[in-house]
Amino acid sequence: MATRIFSVPDMHCEHCHNAIIAEVSSLDGVSTVDVDADAKTVSVTGGALDEITSAIDEAGYGSTLL
């Protein structure tokens, strides 16, 4: 199962953290979601790349796969 790390430069607070976790963790196949607001990164294990990107967008944040 692949782990991907995304840069989410607009993430800056606990609300951002919670919104991203809620959206991404609800996806089929995702086993873990780790958000580091200080580093502005999201690490996701499992799931489909396009669905993860869309979920981060749906939470209100742009992302770039690192």
Short mmCIF file of N, CA and C in Angstrom, two decimals:
data_model
loop_
_atom_site.label_atom_id
_atom_site.label_comp_id
_atom_site.label_asym_id
_atom_site.label_seq_id
_atom_site.Cartn_x
_atom_site.Cartn_y
_atom_site.Cartn_z
N MET A 1 0.85 -1.17 0.00
CA MET A 1 0.00 0.00 0.00
C MET A 1 0.90 1.24 0.00
N ALA A 2 0.68 2.12 -0.95
CA ALA A 2 1.53 3.30 -1.12
C ALA A 2 1.20 4.40 -0.12
N THR A 3 2.24 5.08 0.33
CA THR A 3 2.08 6.29 1.14
C THR A 3 2.52 7.47 0.30
N ARG A 4 1.66 8.47 0.21
CA ARG A 4 1.96 9.66 -0.58
C ARG A 4 1.99 10.87 0.35
N ILE A 5 2.86 11.81 0.03
CA ILE A 5 2.95 13.04 0.82
C ILE A 5 2.59 14.21 -0.09
N PHE A 6 1.69 15.05 0.42
CA PHE A 6 1.22 16.21 -0.31
C PHE A 6 1.62 17.49 0.41
N SER A 7 2.02 18.48 -0.34
CA SER A 7 2.24 19.81 0.21
C SER A 7 0.89 20.54 0.13
N VAL A 8 0.51 21.15 1.26
CA VAL A 8 -0.76 21.90 1.33
C VAL A 8 -0.41 23.27 1.93
N PRO A 9 0.06 24.20 1.07
CA PRO A 9 0.61 25.46 1.57
C PRO A 9 -0.38 26.38 2.28
N ASP A 10 -1.66 26.26 2.01
CA ASP A 10 -2.65 27.15 2.63
C ASP A 10 -3.15 26.65 3.98
N MET A 11 -2.69 25.49 4.41
CA MET A 11 -3.11 24.93 5.68
C MET A 11 -2.38 25.66 6.81
N HIS A 12 -3.15 26.11 7.84
CA HIS A 12 -2.49 26.87 8.89
C HIS A 12 -3.09 26.74 10.30
N CYS A 13 -4.15 25.97 10.46
CA CYS A 13 -4.78 25.93 11.78
C CYS A 13 -5.43 24.56 12.05
N GLU A 14 -5.99 24.42 13.25
CA GLU A 14 -6.64 23.18 13.65
C GLU A 14 -7.85 22.87 12.77
N HIS A 15 -8.57 23.90 12.35
CA HIS A 15 -9.72 23.69 11.46
C HIS A 15 -9.26 23.08 10.15
N CYS A 16 -8.17 23.58 9.60
CA CYS A 16 -7.61 23.03 8.36
C CYS A 16 -7.28 21.54 8.55
N HIS A 17 -6.60 21.27 9.63
CA HIS A 17 -6.21 19.91 9.99
C HIS A 17 -7.43 18.98 10.02
N ASN A 18 -8.45 19.39 10.75
CA ASN A 18 -9.66 18.57 10.91
C ASN A 18 -10.43 18.41 9.60
N ALA A 19 -10.51 19.47 8.81
CA ALA A 19 -11.25 19.41 7.54
C ALA A 19 -10.58 18.43 6.57
N ILE A 20 -9.27 18.47 6.49
CA ILE A 20 -8.55 17.57 5.59
C ILE A 20 -8.67 16.13 6.06
N ILE A 21 -8.50 15.89 7.34
CA ILE A 21 -8.63 14.52 7.86
C ILE A 21 -10.04 13.98 7.60
N ALA A 22 -11.06 14.78 7.82
CA ALA A 22 -12.44 14.32 7.61
C ALA A 22 -12.67 13.92 6.16
N GLU A 23 -12.23 14.74 5.23
CA GLU A 23 -12.45 14.45 3.81
C GLU A 23 -11.64 13.25 3.33
N VAL A 24 -10.36 13.23 3.63
CA VAL A 24 -9.48 12.18 3.09
C VAL A 24 -9.73 10.83 3.76
N SER A 25 -9.95 10.82 5.07
CA SER A 25 -10.14 9.54 5.76
C SER A 25 -11.43 8.84 5.37
N SER A 26 -12.37 9.57 4.77
CA SER A 26 -13.63 8.96 4.36
C SER A 26 -13.52 8.21 3.03
N LEU A 27 -12.39 8.31 2.35
CA LEU A 27 -12.21 7.66 1.05
C LEU A 27 -11.98 6.16 1.19
N ASP A 28 -12.51 5.40 0.24
CA ASP A 28 -12.26 3.96 0.21
C ASP A 28 -10.78 3.69 0.01
N GLY A 29 -10.25 2.76 0.77
CA GLY A 29 -8.88 2.33 0.60
C GLY A 29 -7.86 3.12 1.41
N VAL A 30 -8.26 4.24 2.01
CA VAL A 30 -7.33 5.03 2.81
C VAL A 30 -7.23 4.40 4.19
N SER A 31 -6.00 4.07 4.60
CA SER A 31 -5.83 3.46 5.92
C SER A 31 -5.32 4.44 6.96
N THR A 32 -4.48 5.41 6.55
CA THR A 32 -4.02 6.43 7.50
C THR A 32 -3.92 7.79 6.82
N VAL A 33 -4.18 8.82 7.62
CA VAL A 33 -4.00 10.21 7.19
C VAL A 33 -3.28 10.93 8.32
N ASP A 34 -2.11 11.48 8.02
CA ASP A 34 -1.35 12.24 9.01
C ASP A 34 -1.17 13.65 8.47
N VAL A 35 -1.60 14.62 9.26
CA VAL A 35 -1.50 16.02 8.87
C VAL A 35 -0.49 16.71 9.77
N ASP A 36 0.46 17.42 9.16
CA ASP A 36 1.44 18.21 9.90
C ASP A 36 1.23 19.67 9.48
N ALA A 37 0.46 20.42 10.29
CA ALA A 37 0.14 21.80 9.96
C ALA A 37 1.39 22.68 9.95
N ASP A 38 2.36 22.38 10.80
CA ASP A 38 3.59 23.18 10.83
C ASP A 38 4.40 23.01 9.54
N ALA A 39 4.51 21.79 9.07
CA ALA A 39 5.24 21.51 7.83
C ALA A 39 4.38 21.71 6.60
N LYS A 40 3.06 21.87 6.82
CA LYS A 40 2.08 22.04 5.74
C LYS A 40 2.09 20.84 4.79
N THR A 41 2.10 19.64 5.40
CA THR A 41 2.07 18.41 4.62
C THR A 41 0.97 17.48 5.11
N VAL A 42 0.52 16.64 4.19
CA VAL A 42 -0.45 15.59 4.49
C VAL A 42 0.12 14.30 3.94
N SER A 43 0.22 13.28 4.79
CA SER A 43 0.70 11.97 4.41
C SER A 43 -0.48 11.01 4.40
N VAL A 44 -0.69 10.33 3.28
CA VAL A 44 -1.85 9.45 3.12
C VAL A 44 -1.38 8.08 2.68
N THR A 45 -1.80 7.05 3.42
CA THR A 45 -1.51 5.68 3.04
C THR A 45 -2.77 5.06 2.48
N GLY A 46 -2.65 4.51 1.27
CA GLY A 46 -3.78 3.89 0.59
C GLY A 46 -4.58 4.91 -0.21
N GLY A 47 -5.61 4.42 -0.85
CA GLY A 47 -6.49 5.28 -1.63
C GLY A 47 -5.95 5.59 -3.02
N ALA A 48 -6.83 6.13 -3.84
CA ALA A 48 -6.49 6.50 -5.21
C ALA A 48 -6.01 7.95 -5.25
N LEU A 49 -4.94 8.20 -5.98
CA LEU A 49 -4.32 9.52 -6.04
C LEU A 49 -5.33 10.61 -6.41
N ASP A 50 -6.09 10.39 -7.48
CA ASP A 50 -7.03 11.42 -7.92
C ASP A 50 -8.12 11.69 -6.89
N GLU A 51 -8.55 10.65 -6.17
CA GLU A 51 -9.57 10.83 -5.14
C GLU A 51 -9.02 11.60 -3.94
N ILE A 52 -7.77 11.34 -3.59
CA ILE A 52 -7.15 12.05 -2.47
C ILE A 52 -7.02 13.54 -2.82
N THR A 53 -6.51 13.81 -4.01
CA THR A 53 -6.36 15.20 -4.45
C THR A 53 -7.71 15.92 -4.45
N SER A 54 -8.73 15.24 -4.94
CA SER A 54 -10.08 15.83 -4.96
C SER A 54 -10.61 16.07 -3.56
N ALA A 55 -10.33 15.15 -2.63
CA ALA A 55 -10.80 15.30 -1.26
C ALA A 55 -10.12 16.49 -0.57
N ILE A 56 -8.84 16.68 -0.81
CA ILE A 56 -8.15 17.84 -0.24
C ILE A 56 -8.73 19.12 -0.84
N ASP A 57 -9.00 19.11 -2.13
CA ASP A 57 -9.64 20.26 -2.78
C ASP A 57 -11.02 20.51 -2.18
N GLU A 58 -11.78 19.45 -1.96
CA GLU A 58 -13.12 19.57 -1.39
C GLU A 58 -13.07 20.17 0.02
N ALA A 59 -12.01 19.89 0.75
CA ALA A 59 -11.84 20.46 2.08
C ALA A 59 -11.51 21.95 2.00
N GLY A 60 -11.15 22.43 0.80
CA GLY A 60 -10.89 23.84 0.60
C GLY A 60 -9.44 24.22 0.43
N TYR A 61 -8.59 23.24 0.13
CA TYR A 61 -7.15 23.49 0.06
C TYR A 61 -6.56 22.88 -1.20
N GLY A 62 -5.68 23.61 -1.84
CA GLY A 62 -4.94 23.07 -2.97
C GLY A 62 -3.79 22.22 -2.46
N SER A 63 -3.34 21.29 -3.28
CA SER A 63 -2.24 20.42 -2.86
C SER A 63 -1.36 20.06 -4.04
N THR A 64 -0.13 19.70 -3.71
CA THR A 64 0.83 19.23 -4.70
C THR A 64 1.47 17.96 -4.16
N LEU A 65 1.51 16.93 -4.99
CA LEU A 65 2.17 15.68 -4.60
C LEU A 65 3.67 15.92 -4.54
N LEU A 66 4.28 15.55 -3.43
CA LEU A 66 5.74 15.71 -3.28
C LEU A 66 6.47 14.47 -3.76
#
